[in-house]
Short mmCIF file of C-alpha atoms and ligand atoms in Angstrom, two decimals:
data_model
loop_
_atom_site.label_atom_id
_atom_site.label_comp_id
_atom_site.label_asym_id
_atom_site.label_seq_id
_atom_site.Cartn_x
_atom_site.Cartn_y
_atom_site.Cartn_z
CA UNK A 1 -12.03 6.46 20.65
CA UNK A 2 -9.29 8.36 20.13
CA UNK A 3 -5.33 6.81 20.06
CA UNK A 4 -2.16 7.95 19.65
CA UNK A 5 -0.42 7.69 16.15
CA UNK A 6 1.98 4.71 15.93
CA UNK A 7 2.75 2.76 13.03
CA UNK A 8 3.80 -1.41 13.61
CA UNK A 9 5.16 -3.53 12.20
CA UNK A 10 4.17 -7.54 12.05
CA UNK A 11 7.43 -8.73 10.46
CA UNK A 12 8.48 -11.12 9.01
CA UNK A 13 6.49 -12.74 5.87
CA UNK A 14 4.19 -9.82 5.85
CA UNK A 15 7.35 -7.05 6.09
CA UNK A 16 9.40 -8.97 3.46
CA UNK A 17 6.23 -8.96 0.70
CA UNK A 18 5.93 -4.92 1.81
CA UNK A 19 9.45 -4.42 1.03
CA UNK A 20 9.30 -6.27 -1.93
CA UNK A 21 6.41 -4.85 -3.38
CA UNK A 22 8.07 -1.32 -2.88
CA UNK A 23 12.09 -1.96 -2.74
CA UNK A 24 14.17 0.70 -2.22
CA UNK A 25 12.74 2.13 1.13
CA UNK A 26 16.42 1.21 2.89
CA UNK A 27 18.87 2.73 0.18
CA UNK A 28 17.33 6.47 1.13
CA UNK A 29 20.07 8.30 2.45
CA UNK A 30 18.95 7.55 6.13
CA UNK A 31 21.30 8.33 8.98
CA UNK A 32 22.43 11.58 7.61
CA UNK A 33 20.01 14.13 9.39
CA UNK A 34 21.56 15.84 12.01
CA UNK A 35 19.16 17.59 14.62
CA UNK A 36 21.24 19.84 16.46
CA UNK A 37 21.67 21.31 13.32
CA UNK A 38 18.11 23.35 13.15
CA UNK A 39 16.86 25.42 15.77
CA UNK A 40 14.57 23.73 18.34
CA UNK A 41 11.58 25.83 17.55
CA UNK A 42 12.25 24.88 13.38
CA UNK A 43 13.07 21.27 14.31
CA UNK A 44 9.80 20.84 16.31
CA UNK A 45 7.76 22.82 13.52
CA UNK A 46 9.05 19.94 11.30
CA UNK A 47 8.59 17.24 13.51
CA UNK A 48 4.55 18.51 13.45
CA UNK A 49 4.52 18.68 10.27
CA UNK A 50 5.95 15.23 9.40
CA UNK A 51 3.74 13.34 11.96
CA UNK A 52 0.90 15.07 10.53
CA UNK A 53 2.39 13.67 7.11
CA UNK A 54 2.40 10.15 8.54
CA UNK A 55 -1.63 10.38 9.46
CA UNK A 56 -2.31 11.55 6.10
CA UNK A 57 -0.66 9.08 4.22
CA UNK A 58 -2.08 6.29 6.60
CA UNK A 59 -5.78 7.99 5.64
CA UNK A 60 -5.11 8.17 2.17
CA UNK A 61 -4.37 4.13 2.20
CA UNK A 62 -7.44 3.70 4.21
CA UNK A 63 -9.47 5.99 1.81
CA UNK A 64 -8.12 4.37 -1.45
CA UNK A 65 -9.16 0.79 0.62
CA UNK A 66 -12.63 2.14 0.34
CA UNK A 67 -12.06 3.37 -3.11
CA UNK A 68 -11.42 -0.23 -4.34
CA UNK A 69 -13.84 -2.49 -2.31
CA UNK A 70 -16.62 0.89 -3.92
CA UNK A 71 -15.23 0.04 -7.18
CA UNK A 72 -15.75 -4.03 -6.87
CA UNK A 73 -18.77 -3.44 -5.78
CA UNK A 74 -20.38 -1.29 -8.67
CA UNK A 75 -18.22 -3.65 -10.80
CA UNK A 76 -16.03 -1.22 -12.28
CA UNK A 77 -13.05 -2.71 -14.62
CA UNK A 78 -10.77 -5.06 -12.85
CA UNK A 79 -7.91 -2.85 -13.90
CA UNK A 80 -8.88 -0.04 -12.55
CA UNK A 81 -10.09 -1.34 -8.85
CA UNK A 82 -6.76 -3.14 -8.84
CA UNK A 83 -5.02 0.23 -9.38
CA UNK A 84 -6.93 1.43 -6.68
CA UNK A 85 -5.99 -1.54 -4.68
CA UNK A 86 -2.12 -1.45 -5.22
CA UNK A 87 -1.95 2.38 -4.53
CA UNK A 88 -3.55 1.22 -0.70
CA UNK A 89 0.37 -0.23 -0.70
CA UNK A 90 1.90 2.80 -1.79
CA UNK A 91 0.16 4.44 0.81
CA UNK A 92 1.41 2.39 3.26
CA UNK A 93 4.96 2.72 2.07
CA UNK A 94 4.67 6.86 2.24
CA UNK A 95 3.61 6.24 5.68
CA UNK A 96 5.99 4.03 7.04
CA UNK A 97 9.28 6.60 4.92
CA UNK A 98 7.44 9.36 6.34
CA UNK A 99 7.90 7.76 10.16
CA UNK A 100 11.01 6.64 9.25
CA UNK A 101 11.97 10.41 9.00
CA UNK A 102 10.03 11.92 11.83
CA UNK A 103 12.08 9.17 13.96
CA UNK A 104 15.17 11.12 12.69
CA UNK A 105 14.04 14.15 12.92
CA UNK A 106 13.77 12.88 17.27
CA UNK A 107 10.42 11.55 17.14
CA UNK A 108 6.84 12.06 16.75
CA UNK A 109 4.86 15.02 18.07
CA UNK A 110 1.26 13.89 20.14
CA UNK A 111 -1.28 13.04 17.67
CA UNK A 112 -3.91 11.34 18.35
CA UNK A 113 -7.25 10.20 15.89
CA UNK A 114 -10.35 8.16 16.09
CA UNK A 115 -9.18 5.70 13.66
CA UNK A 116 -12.55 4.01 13.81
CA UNK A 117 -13.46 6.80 11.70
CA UNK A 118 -10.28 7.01 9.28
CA UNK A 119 -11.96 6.06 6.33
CA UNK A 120 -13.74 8.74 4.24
CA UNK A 121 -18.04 8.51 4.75
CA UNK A 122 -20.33 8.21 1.74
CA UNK A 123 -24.03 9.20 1.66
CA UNK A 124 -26.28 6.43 2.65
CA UNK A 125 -28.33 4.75 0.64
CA UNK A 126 -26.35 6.15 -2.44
CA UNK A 127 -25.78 3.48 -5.32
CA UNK A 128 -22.73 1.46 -5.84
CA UNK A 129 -21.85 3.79 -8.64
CA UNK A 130 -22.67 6.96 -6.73
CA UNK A 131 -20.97 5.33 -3.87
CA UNK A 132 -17.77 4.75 -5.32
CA UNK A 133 -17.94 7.57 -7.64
CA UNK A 134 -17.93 10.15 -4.27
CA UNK A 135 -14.86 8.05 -2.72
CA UNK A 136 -13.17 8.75 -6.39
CA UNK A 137 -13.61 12.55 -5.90
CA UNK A 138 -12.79 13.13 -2.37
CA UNK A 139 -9.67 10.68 -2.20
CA UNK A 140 -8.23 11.26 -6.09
CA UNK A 141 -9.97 14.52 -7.77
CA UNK A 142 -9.78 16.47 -4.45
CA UNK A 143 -7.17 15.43 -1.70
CA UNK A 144 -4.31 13.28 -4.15
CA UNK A 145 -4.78 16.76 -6.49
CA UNK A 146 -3.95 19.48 -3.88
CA UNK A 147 -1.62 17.03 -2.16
CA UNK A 148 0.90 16.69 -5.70
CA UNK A 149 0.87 20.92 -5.59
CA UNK A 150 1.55 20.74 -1.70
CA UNK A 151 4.53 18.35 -1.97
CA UNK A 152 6.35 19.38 -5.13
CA UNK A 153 6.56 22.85 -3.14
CA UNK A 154 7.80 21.40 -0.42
CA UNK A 155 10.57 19.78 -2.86
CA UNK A 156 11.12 22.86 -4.11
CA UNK A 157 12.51 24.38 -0.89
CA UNK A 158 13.95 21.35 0.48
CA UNK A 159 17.64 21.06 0.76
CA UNK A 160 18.66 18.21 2.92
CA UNK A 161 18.82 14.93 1.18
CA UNK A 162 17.16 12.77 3.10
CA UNK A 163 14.40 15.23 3.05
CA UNK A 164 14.35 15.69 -0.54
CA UNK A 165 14.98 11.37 -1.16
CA UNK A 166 11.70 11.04 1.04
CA UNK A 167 9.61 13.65 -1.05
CA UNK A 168 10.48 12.07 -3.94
CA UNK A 169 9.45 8.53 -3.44
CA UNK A 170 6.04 9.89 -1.95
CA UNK A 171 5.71 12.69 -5.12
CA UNK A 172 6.88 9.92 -7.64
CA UNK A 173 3.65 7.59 -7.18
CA UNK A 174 0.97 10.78 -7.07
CA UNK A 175 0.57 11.29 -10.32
CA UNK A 176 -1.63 7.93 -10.55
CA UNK A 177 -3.44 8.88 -7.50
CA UNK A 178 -4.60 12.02 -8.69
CA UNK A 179 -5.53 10.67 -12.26
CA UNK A 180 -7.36 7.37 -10.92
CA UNK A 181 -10.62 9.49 -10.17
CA UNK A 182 -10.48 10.82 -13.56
CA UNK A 183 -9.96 7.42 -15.09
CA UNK A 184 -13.21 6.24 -13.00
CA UNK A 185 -15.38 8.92 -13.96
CA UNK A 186 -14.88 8.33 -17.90
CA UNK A 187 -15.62 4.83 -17.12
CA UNK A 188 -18.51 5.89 -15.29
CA UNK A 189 -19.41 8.38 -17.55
CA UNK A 190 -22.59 6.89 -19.69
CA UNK A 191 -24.15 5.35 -15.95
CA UNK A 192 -24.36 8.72 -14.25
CA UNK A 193 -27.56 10.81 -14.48
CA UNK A 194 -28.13 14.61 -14.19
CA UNK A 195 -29.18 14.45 -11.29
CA UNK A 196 -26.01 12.39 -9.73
CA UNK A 197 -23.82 14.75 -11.25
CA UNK A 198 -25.67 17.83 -9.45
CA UNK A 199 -25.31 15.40 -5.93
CA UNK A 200 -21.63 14.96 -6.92
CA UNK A 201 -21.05 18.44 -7.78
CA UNK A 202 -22.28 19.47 -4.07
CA UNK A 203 -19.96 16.22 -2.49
CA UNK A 204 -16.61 18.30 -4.49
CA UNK A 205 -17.46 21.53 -2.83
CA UNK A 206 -17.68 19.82 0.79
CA UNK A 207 -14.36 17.91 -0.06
CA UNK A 208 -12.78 20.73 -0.89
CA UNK A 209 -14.14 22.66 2.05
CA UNK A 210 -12.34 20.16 4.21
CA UNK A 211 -8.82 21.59 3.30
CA UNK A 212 -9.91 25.20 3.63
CA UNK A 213 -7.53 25.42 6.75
CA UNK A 214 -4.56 25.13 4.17
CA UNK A 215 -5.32 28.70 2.83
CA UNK A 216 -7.09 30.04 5.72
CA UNK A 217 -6.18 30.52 8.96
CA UNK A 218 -3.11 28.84 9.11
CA UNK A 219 -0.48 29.55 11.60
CA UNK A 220 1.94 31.58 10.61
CA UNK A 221 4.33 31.12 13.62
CA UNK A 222 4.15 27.84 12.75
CA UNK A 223 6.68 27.58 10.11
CA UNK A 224 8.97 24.52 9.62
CA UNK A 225 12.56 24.89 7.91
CA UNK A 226 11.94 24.52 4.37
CA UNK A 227 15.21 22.49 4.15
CA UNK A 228 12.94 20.24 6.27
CA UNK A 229 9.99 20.14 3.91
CA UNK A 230 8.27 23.29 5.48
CA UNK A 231 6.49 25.68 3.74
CA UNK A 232 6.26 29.63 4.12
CA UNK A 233 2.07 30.29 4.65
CA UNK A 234 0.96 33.21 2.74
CA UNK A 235 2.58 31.69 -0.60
CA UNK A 236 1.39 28.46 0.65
CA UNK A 237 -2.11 29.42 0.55
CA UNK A 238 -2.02 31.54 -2.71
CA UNK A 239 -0.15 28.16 -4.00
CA UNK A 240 -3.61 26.43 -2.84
CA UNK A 241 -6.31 29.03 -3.60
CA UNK A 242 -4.21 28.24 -7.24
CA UNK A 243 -4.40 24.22 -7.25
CA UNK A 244 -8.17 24.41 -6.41
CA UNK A 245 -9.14 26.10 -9.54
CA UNK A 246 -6.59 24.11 -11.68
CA UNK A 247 -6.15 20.86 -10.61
CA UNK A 248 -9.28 20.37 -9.04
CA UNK A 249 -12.34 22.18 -10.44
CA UNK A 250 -11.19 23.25 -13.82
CA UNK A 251 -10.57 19.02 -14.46
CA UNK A 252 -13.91 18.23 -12.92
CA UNK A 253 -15.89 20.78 -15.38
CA UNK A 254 -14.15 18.75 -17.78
CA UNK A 255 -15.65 15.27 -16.27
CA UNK A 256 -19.24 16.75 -16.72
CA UNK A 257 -19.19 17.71 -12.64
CA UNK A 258 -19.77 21.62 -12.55
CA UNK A 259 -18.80 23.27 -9.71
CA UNK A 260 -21.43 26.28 -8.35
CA UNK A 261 -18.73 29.49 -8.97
CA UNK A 262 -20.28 30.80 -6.03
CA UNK A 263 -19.53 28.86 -3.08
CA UNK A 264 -16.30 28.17 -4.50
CA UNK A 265 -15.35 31.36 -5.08
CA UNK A 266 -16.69 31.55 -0.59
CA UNK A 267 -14.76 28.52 -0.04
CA UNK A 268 -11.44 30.11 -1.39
CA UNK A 269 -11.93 33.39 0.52
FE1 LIG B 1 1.04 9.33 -0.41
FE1 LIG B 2 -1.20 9.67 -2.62
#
């Protein structure tokens, strides 16, 4: 069933261990967007974008949720599914800036989502190992990868404050994000077979698929201010095309996962 995208709040003890966990949320220089400054075309453009920015960061917690209850269960080191775990609350806290700033920007755009479905699928009957080792490449080697080259460009052309402030707290934390997949598949190195590696090779290239609407296809009316956080889309999607060979499959060749050249060089038409 599908809902409309609103982030609440509890309160109280709950709010105060958030804020704790991740101070520094109020000190952002809040209050100092003005609106009627952009055009109403640009503002709304940015509004989109920043709602959709909410969703993903609320998927991402959701998907690195999965990522640590998959490590537990193949019994990976404690460490490591406690990383997993504590990025969940950075998550959160990109979600709830990132709403914080589409309610200054005026408010959120429609969006609606079958949350019931929010979390990222495995293959059934996969092993724990397999299991958590496809949640590690979708959430960290894939998305968390092209997501650090999306945002620092972004920063690059943002020149309000508050806009900048808010891509910096969620760009300061993705490093780990991106790097926590690697981490789990030299861990998991010695306990995958040939033939998982082949399976996992396949799972990359349908990850990856997923985002092929960020180089393809996009809409170029649809351009938000960059002093907003927008992004112009042809270099966008060259600046893509670019972070899918680097950051994503020239890393996994290194991990022992080979990508077929084939389809990805299909996938990146
Ligand atoms: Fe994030
Ligand atoms: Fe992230």
């Amino acid at each position: 069933m599908h809902a409309q995208l609103e982030l609440e709040m509890l309160g109280g003890p709950t709010e105060a261990r958030l804020r704790r966990r991740r101070p520094g949320a109020d000190d952002l220089p809040w209050g100092t967007l003005d609106p009627d400054a952009f055009d109403p075309h640009a503002l709304h453009e940015a509004r989109a974008v920043w709602t959709n920015g909410v969703f993903t960061e609320y998927a991402s917690a959701a998907a690195f949720a999965a990522m640590a209850g998959a490590f537990l269960e193949c019994r990976a080191p404690v460490d490591l599914s406690a990383a997993a775990a504590d990025i969940v609350v950075d998550e959160i806290d990109h979600a709830t800036v990132a709403s914080r700033l589409v309610m200054e920007l005026g408010g959120a755009v429609p969006f609606r989502a079958d949350f019931a479905l929010v979390s990222p699928a495995t293959t059934p009957d996969a092993s724990p190992v397999v299991r958590a080792a496809e949640l590690a490449l979708k959430t960290s080697c894939v998305g968390e990868a092209l997501s650090i080259s999306a945002l620092s460009r972004s920063l690059a052309g943002a020149d309000h404050p508050l806009v900048r402030a808010v891509l910096d707290r969620l760009l300061r934390d993705e490093g780990h994000h991106a790097r926590i997949g690697a981490w789990f598949f030299e861990w998991a190195d010695d306990r995958l077979g040939d033939a998982d590696r082949r399976h996992l090779a396949g799972v990359a290239l349908d990850a990856i698929a997923v985002y092929r609407p960020l180089w393809r296809d996009r809409c170029a009316a649809c351009e938000a201010p960059a002093a907003l956080g927008g992004t112009a889309p042809q270099s966008h999607a060259e600046l893509m095309i670019d972070a899918v060979r680097t950051r994503v499959a020239a890393p996994l060749e290194r991990l022992g996962i080979s990508l077929d050249r084939d389809r990805l060089e299909e996938l990146l038409q």
